[in-house]
Short mmCIF file of C-alpha atoms and ligand atoms in Angstrom, two decimals:
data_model
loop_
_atom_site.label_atom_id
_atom_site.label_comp_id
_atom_site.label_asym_id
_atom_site.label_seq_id
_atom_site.Cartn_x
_atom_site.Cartn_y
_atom_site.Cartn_z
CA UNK G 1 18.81 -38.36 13.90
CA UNK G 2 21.97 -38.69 15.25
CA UNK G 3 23.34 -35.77 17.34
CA UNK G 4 26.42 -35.70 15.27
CA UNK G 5 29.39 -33.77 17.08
CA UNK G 6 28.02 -33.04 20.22
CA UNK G 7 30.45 -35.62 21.49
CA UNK G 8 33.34 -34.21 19.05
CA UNK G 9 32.81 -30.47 19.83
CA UNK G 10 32.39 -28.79 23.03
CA UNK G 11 30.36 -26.15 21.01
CA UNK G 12 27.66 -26.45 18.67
CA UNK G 13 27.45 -24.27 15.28
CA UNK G 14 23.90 -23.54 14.16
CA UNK G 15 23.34 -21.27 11.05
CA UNK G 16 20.03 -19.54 11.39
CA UNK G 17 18.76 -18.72 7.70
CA UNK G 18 16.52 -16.34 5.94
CA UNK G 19 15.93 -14.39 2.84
CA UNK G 20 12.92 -11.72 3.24
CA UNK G 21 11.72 -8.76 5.34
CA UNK G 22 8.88 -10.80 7.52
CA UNK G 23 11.76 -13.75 7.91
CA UNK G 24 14.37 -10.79 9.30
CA UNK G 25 11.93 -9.19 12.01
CA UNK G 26 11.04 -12.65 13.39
CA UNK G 27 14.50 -14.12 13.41
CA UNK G 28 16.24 -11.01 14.73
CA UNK G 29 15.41 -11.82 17.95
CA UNK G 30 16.64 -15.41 17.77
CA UNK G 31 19.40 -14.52 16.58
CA UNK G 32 20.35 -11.76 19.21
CA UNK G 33 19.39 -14.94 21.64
CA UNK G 34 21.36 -17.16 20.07
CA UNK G 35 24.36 -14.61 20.55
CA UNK G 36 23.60 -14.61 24.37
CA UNK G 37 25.47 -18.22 24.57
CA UNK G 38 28.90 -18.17 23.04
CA UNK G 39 30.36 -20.66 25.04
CA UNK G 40 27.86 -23.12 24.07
CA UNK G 41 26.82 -22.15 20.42
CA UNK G 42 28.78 -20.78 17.35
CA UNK G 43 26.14 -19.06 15.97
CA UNK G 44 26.36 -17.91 12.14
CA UNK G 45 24.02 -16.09 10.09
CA UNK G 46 23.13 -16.76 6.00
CA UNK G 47 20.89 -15.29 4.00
CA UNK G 48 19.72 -15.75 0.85
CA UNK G 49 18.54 -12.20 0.36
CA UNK G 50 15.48 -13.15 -1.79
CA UNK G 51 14.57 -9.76 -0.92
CA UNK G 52 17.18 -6.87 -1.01
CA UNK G 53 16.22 -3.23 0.45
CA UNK G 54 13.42 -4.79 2.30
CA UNK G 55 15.95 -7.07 3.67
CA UNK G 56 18.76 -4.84 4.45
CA UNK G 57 16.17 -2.42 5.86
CA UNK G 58 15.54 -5.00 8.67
CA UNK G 59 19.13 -6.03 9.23
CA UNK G 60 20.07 -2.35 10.02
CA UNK G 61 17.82 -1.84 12.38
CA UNK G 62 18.52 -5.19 14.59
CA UNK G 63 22.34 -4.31 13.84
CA UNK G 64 22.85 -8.23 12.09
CA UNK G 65 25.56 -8.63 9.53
CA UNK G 66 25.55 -11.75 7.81
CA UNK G 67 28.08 -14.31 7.82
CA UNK G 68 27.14 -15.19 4.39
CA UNK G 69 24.95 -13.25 1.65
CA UNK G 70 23.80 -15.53 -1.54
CA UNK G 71 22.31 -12.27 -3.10
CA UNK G 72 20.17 -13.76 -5.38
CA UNK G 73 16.80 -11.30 -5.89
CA UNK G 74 16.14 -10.56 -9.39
CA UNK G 75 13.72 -8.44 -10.62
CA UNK G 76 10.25 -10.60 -11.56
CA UNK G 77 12.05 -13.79 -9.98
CA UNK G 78 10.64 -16.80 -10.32
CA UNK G 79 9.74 -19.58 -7.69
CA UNK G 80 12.27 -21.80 -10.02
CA UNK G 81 14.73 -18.89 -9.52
CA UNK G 82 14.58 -18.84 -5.67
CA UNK G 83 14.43 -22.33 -5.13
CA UNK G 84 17.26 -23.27 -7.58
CA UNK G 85 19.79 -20.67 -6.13
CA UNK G 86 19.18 -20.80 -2.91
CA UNK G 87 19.25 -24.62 -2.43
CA UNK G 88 22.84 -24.29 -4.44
CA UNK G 89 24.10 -21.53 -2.34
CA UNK G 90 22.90 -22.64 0.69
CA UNK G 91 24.02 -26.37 0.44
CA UNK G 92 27.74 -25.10 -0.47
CA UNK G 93 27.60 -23.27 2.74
CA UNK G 94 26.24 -26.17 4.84
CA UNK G 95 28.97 -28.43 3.58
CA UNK G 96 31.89 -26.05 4.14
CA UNK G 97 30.38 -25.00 7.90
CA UNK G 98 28.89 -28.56 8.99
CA UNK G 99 26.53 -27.06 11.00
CA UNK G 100 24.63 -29.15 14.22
CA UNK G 101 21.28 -27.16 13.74
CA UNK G 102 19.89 -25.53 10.97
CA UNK G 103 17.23 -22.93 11.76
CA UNK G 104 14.60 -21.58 9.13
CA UNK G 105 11.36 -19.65 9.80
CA UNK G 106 7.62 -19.87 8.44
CA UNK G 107 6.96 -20.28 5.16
CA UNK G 108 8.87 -18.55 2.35
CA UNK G 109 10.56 -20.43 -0.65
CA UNK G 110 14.05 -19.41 1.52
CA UNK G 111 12.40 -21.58 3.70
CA UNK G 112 11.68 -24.66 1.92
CA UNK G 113 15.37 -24.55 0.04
CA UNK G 114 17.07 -24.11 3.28
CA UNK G 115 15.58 -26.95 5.28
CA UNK G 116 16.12 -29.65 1.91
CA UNK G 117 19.32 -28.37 1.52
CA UNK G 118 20.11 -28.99 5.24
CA UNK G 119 17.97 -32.62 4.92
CA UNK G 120 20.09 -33.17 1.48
CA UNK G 121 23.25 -33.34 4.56
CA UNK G 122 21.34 -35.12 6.80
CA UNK G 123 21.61 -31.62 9.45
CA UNK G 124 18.86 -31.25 11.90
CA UNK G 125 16.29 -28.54 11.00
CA UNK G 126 14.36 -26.36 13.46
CA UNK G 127 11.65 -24.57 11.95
CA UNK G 128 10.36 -21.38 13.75
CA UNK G 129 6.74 -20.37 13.38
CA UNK G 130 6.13 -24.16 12.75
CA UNK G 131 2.82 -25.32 12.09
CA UNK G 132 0.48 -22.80 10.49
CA UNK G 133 -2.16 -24.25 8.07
CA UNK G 134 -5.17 -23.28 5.73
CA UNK G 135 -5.15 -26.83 4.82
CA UNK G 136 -5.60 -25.16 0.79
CA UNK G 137 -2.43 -26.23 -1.40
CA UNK G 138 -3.18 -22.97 -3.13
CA UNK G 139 -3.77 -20.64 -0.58
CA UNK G 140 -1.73 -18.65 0.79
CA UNK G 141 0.49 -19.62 -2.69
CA UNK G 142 2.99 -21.50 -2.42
CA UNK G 143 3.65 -20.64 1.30
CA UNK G 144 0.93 -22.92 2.33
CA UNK G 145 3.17 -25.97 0.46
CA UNK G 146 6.71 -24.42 1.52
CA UNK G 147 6.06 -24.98 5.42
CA UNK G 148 4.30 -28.29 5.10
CA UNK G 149 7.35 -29.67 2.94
CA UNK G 150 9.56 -28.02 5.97
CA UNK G 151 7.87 -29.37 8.24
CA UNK G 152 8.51 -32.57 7.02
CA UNK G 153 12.02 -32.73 7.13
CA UNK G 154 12.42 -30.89 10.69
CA UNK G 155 13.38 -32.44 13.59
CA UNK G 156 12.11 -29.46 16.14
CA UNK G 157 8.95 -27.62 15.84
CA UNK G 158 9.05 -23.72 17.01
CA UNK G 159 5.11 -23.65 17.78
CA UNK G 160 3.62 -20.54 17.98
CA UNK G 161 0.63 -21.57 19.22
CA UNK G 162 -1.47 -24.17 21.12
CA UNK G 163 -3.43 -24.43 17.25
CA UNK G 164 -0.36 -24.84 15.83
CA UNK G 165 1.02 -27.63 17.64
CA UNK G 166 -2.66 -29.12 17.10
CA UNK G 167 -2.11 -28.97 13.40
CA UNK G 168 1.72 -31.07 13.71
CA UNK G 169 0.07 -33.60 16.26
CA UNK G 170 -2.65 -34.61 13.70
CA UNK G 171 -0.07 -35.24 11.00
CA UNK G 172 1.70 -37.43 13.11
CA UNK G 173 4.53 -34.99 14.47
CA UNK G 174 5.49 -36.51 17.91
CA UNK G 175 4.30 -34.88 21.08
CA UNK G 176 8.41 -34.28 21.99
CA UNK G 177 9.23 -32.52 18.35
CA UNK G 178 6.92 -29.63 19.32
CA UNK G 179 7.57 -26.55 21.34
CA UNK G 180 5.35 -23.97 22.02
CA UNK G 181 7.37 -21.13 22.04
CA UNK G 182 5.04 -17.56 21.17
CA UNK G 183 5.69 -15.87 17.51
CA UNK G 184 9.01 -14.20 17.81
CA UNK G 185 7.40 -10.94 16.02
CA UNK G 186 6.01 -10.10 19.63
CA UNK G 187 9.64 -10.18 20.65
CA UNK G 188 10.29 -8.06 17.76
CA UNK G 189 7.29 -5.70 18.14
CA UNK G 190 7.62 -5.43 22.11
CA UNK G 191 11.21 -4.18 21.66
CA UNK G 192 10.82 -1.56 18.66
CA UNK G 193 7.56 0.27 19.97
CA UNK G 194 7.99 2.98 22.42
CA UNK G 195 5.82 6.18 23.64
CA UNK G 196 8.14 8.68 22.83
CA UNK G 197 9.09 8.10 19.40
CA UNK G 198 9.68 11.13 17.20
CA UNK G 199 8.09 10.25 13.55
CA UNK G 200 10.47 11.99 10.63
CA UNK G 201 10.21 13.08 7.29
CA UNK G 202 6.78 12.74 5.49
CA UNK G 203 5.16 10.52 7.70
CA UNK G 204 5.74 13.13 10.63
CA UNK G 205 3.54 15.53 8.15
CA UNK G 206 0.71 13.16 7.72
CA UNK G 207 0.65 11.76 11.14
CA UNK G 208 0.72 15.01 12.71
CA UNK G 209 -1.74 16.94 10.39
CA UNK G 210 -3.84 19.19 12.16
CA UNK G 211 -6.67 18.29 10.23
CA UNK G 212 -7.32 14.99 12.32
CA UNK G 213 -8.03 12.83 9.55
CA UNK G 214 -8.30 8.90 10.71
CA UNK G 215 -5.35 6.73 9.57
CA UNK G 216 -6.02 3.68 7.48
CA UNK G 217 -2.81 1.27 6.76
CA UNK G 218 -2.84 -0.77 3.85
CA UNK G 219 -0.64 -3.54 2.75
CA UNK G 220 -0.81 -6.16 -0.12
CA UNK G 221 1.48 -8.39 -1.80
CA UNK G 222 0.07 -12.16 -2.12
CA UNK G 223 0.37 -13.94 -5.38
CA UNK G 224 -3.13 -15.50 -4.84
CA UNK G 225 -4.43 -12.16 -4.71
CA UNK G 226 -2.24 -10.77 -8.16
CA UNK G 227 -4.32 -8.64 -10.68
CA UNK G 228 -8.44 -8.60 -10.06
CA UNK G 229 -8.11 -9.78 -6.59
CA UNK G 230 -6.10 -6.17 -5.32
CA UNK G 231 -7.92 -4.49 -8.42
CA UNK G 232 -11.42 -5.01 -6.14
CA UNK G 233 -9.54 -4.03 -3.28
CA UNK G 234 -8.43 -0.86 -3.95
CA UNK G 235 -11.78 0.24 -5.92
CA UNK G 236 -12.80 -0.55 -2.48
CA UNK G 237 -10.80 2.09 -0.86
CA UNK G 238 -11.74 4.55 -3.18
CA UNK G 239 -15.51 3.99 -2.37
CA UNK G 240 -14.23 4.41 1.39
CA UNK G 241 -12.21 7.80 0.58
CA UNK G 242 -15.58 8.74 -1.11
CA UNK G 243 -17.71 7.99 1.90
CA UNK G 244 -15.55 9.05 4.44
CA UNK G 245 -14.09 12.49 4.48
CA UNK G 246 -12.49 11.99 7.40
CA UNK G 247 -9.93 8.94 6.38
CA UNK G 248 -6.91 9.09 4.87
CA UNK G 249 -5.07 5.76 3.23
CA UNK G 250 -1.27 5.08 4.09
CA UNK G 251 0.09 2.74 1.77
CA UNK G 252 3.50 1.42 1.97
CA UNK G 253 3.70 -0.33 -1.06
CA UNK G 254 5.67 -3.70 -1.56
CA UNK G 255 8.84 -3.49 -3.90
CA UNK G 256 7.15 -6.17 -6.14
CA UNK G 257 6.40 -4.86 -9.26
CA UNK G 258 3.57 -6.90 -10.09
CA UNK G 259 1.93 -5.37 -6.87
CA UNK G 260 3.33 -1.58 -7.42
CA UNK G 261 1.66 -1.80 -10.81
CA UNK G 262 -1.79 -2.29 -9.87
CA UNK G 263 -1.22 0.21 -7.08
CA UNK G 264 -0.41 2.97 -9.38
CA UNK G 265 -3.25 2.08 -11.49
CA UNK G 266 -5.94 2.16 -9.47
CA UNK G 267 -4.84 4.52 -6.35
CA UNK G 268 -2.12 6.53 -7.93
CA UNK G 269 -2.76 10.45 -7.68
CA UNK G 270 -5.91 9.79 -5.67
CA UNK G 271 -6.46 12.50 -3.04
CA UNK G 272 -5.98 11.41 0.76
CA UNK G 273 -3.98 8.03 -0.10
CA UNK G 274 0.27 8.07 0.21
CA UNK G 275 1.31 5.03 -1.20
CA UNK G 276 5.11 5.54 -0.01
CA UNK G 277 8.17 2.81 -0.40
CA UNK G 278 8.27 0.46 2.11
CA UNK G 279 9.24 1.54 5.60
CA UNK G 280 11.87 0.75 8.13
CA UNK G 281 10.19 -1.51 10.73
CA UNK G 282 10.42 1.33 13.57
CA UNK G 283 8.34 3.52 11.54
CA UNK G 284 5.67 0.71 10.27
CA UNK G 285 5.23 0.02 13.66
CA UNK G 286 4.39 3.07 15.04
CA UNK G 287 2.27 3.88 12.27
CA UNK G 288 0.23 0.96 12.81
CA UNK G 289 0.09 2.26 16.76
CA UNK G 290 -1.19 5.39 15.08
CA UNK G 291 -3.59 3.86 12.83
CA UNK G 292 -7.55 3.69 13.36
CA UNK G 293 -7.89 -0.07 11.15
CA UNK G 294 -5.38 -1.97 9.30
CA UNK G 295 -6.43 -3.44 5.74
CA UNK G 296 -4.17 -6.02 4.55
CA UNK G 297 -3.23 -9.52 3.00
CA UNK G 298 0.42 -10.17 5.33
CA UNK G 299 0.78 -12.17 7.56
CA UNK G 300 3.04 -10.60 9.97
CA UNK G 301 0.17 -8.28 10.49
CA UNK G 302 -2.27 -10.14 11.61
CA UNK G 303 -0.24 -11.09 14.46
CA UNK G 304 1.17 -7.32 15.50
CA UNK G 305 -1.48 -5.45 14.90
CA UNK G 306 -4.03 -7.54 17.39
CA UNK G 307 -0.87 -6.76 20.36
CA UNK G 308 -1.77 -2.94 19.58
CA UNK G 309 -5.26 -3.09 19.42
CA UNK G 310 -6.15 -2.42 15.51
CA UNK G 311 -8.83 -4.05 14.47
CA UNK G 312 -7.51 -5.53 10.55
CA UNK G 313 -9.43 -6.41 7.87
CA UNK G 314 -7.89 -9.48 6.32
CA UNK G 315 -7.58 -9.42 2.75
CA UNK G 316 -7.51 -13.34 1.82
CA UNK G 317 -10.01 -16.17 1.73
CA UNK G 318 -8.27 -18.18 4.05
CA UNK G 319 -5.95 -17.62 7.44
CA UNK G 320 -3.46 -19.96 9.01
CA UNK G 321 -3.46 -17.75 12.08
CA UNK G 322 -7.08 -18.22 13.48
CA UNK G 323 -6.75 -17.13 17.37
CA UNK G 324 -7.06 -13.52 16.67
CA UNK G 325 -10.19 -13.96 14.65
CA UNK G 326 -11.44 -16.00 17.33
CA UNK G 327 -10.30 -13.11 19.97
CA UNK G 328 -12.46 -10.36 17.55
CA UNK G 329 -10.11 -8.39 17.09
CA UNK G 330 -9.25 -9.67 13.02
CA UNK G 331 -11.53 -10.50 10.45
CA UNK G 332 -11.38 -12.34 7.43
CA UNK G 333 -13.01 -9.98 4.76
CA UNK G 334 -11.35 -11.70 0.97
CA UNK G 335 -10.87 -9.27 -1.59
CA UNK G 336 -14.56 -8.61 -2.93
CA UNK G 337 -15.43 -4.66 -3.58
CA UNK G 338 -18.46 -4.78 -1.90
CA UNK G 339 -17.28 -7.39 1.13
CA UNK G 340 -14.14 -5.15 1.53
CA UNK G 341 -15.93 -1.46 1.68
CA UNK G 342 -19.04 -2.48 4.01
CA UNK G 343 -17.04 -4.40 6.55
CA UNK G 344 -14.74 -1.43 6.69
CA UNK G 345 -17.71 1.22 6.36
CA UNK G 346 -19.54 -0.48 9.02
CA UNK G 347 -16.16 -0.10 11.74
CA UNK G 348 -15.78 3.30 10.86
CA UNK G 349 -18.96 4.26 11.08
CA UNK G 350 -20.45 2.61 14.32
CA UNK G 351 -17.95 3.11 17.25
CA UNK G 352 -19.71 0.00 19.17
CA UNK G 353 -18.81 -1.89 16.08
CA UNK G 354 -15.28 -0.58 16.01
CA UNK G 355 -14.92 -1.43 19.49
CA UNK G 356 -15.68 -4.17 20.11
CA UNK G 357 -12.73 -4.96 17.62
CA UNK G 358 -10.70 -2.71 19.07
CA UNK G 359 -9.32 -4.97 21.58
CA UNK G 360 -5.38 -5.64 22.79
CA UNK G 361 -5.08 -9.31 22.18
CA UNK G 362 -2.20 -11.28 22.37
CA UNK G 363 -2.42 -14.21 21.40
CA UNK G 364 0.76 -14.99 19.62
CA UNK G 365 3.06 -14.07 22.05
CA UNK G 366 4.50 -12.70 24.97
CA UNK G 367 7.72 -11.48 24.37
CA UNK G 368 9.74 -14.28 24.88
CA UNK G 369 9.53 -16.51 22.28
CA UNK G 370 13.18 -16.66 21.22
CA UNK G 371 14.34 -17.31 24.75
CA UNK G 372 11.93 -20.16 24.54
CA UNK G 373 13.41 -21.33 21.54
CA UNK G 374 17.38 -20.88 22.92
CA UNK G 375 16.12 -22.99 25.65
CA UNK G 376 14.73 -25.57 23.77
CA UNK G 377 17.66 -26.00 21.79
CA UNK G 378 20.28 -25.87 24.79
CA UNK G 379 18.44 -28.68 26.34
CA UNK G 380 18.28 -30.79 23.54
CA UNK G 381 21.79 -30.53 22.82
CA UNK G 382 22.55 -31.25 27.03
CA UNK G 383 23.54 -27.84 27.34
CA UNK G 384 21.12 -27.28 30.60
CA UNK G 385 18.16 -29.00 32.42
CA UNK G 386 17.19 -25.87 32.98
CA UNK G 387 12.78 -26.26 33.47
CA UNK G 388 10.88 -25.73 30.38
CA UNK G 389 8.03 -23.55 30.12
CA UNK G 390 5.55 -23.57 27.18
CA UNK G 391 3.84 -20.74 26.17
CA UNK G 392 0.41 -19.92 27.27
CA UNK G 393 0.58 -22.24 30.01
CA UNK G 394 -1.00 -20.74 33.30
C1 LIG Y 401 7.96 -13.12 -0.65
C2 LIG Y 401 7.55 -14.53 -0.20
C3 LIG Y 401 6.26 -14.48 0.61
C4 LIG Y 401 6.36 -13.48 1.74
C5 LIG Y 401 6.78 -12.13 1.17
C6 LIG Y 401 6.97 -11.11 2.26
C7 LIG Y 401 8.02 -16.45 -1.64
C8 LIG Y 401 7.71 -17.15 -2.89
N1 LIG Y 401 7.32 -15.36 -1.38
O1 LIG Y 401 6.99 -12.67 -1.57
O2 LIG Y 401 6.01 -15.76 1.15
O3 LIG Y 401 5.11 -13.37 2.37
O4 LIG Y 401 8.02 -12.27 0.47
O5 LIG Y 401 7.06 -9.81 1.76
O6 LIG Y 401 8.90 -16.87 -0.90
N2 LIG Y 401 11.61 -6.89 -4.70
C9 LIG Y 401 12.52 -5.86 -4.72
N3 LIG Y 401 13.16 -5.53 -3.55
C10 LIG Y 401 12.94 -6.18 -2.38
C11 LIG Y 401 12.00 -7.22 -2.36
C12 LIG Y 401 11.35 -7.59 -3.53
O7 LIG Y 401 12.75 -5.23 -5.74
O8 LIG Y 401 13.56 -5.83 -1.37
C13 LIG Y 401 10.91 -7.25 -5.96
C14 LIG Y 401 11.81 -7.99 -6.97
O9 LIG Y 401 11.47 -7.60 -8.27
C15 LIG Y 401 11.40 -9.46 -6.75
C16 LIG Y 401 9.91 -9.30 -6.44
O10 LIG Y 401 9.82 -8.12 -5.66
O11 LIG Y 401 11.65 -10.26 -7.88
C17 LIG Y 401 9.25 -10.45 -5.77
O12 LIG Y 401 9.96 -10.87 -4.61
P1 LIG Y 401 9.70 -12.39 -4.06
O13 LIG Y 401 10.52 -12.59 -2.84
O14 LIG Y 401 9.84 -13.35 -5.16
O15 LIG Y 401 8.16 -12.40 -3.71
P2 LIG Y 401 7.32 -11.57 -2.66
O16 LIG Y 401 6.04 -11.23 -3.30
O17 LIG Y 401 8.15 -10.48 -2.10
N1 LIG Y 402 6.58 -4.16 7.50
C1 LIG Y 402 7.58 -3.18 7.50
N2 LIG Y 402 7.46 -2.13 6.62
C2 LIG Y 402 6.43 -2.01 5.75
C3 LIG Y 402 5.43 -3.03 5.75
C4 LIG Y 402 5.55 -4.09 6.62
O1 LIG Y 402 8.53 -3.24 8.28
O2 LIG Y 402 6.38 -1.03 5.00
C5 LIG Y 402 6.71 -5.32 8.41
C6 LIG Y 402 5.49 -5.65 9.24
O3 LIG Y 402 5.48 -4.94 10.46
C7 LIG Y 402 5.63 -7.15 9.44
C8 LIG Y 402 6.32 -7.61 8.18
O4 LIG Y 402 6.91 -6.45 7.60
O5 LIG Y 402 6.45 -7.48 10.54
C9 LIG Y 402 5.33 -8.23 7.24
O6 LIG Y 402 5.91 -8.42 6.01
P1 LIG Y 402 5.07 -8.84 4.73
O7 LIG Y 402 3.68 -8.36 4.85
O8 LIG Y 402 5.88 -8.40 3.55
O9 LIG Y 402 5.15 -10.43 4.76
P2 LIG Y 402 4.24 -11.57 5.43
O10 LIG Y 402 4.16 -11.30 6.88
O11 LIG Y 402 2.91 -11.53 4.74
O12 LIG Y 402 4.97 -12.81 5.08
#
């Protein structure tokens, strides 16, 4: 691909794109990077709000205002709603900005419209959190397919990982596409969490209860794992509430209504669970500081909680995010009753079990992922020669 106005513009414009809440907290920080270099990059910001409050939640906090807002959630959306509108809206604002770079993240259908709307006018793509695979069309659904079809048109690779960059290598990705850069939701994490934050309203009441209960966080919301999947799951948590006296389940429950349904059905009223509206980041991250063990089917998850030390249950049949089950300190339980209430029985009741989980581990990033990523862009647009570090190199 040519560089196309490099040689016509002494700045470059790069629109960094997203839609939903996991997409916000991991390209907050890029974008806050990106913001660092005005002489050198015109940086604009579009989203295509696929999500709304859990959205806007994320771009308070980080203080972003979009340049331009598609606004498209619906209620009960469809993937054919998604795609359609955002590749429309998006590719009307790629043709009126002419951007140099277009940057998505991970795996969301935001994702996949933004980087074929961006290939459908021939703009560079740079996909962040490039690379992670289950190798299963059908699992995670369709995310697994969204960041394989991404992948294919990009031109850079944001690595997270040494694993991931192994996964783009052995489809033929060359050696010079790939960065490893760190996830940028250690960026994110690293600068929300502090010791002396003050919890308010009625989390401060069930963190703070005297009665010293142990904290478990829950969180579901894959499509795989819609209807008998998240039924078996929370059964499960009812046989732990019955076991242990001493838990208590905090349950920020995902705006989708096909999740809050089975939610209500099967853990609504139930003594010792809170299943409250999804949180501000600052909040969900302390609680997950707080909590003893972290049950859930994100993904975002599975890569903060390890940085704290929670030991998570992972609610899938399948990861694309391996290193932290290979570190001990996540493990890949599915969504069977039974699977789902000895694995966590066993943690809670054997502190040698628990841990030995229990572990900081950090392998998805360091904190400086998006500066990575800045860097890698500046030099490939001859903005510096500046040395180039990978992460995870010694
Ligand atoms: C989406 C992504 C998934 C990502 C997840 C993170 C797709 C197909 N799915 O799944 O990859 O892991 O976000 O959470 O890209 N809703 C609201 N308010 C909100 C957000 C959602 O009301 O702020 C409701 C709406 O009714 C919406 C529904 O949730 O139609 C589903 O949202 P959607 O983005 O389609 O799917 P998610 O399950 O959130
Ligand atoms: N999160 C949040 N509030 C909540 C639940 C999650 O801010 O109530 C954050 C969480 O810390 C993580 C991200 O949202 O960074 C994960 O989002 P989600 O599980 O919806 O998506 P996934 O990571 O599975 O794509």
């Amino acid at each position: 691909m040519m560089l196309r106005s490099r040689t016509e513009r002494k700045t470059i414009k790069i629109i960094t794109v997203f839609g939903t809440r996991p997409e916000a907290i991991k390209m907050a920080p890029l974008v806050k990077e990106l913001q660092k270099y005005p002489q050198e990059i015109e940086t604009r910001v579009a989203v295509t709000a696929q999500h709304r409050q859990m959205l806007d939640q994320v771009l308070d906090l980080f203080r972003i205002t979009p340049d331009y807002d598609l606004n498209i959630m619906k209620e009960r959306q469809t993937l054919f709603d998604i795609t359609t509108q955002a590749l429309t809206g998006l590719g009307q604002i790629f043709a009126a900005e002419d951007p140099d770079l277009v940057l998505v993240h991970g795996d969301t259908t935001t994702t996949f419209a933004g980087s074929l709307a961006a290939f459908y006018h021939q703009i560079p793509v740079g996909h962040v959190e490039a690379g992670l695979r289950t190798y299963n069309k059908y699992s995670p659904y369709p995310e697994e397919m969204n960041r394989r079809l991404t992948g294919a048109v990009s031109e850079l690779h944001f690595a997270p990982t040494p694993t991931s960059r192994e996964n783009l290598l052995r489809e033929g990705v060359k050696p010079e596409q790939i960065l490893v850069t760190g996830n940028t939701v250690i960026d994110a994490l690293l600068a929300t969490v502090r010791p002396d934050y003050v919890f308010n309203g009625p989390l401060k009441e069930i963190v703070s209860s005297p009665t010293g209960r142990r904290l478990l966080l829950v969180t579901t919301h894959r499509r795989e794992n819609w209807g008998e999947p998240l039924r078996e799951v929370y059964l499960a948590l009812r046989d732990l509430l019955d076991t242990f006296s001493d838990i208590e389940i905090v349950f920020p429950v995902h705006k989708n209504p096909r999740v809050r349904e089975g939610v209500e059905r099967v853990l609504g009223g139930v003594e010792r669970v809170h299943l409250v509206e999804p949180l501000d980041y600052e909040p969900f991250a302390h609680l997950m500081h707080r909590s003893t063990l972290v049950l859930t089917d994100s993904g975002g998850l599975q890569e903060e909680a390890p940085a704290l030390g929670k030991p998570v249950l992972v609610l899938r049949d399948t990861t694309e995010r391996p290193e932290a089950v290979t570190a001990g300190t996540v493990k890949l339980v599915g969504t069977g009753r039974e699977d789902v209430y000895q694995t966590a029985r066993e943690l809670l009741a054997d502190p040698q079990v628990y841990e030995a989980m229990a572990r900081a581990a950090n392998p998805y990033g360091d904190g400086q992922a998006a500066q990575r990523i800045v860097l890698a862009i500046r030099r490939y647009f001859g903005f510096t020669t500046e040395p180039w570090h990978e992460f995870g190199a010694s």
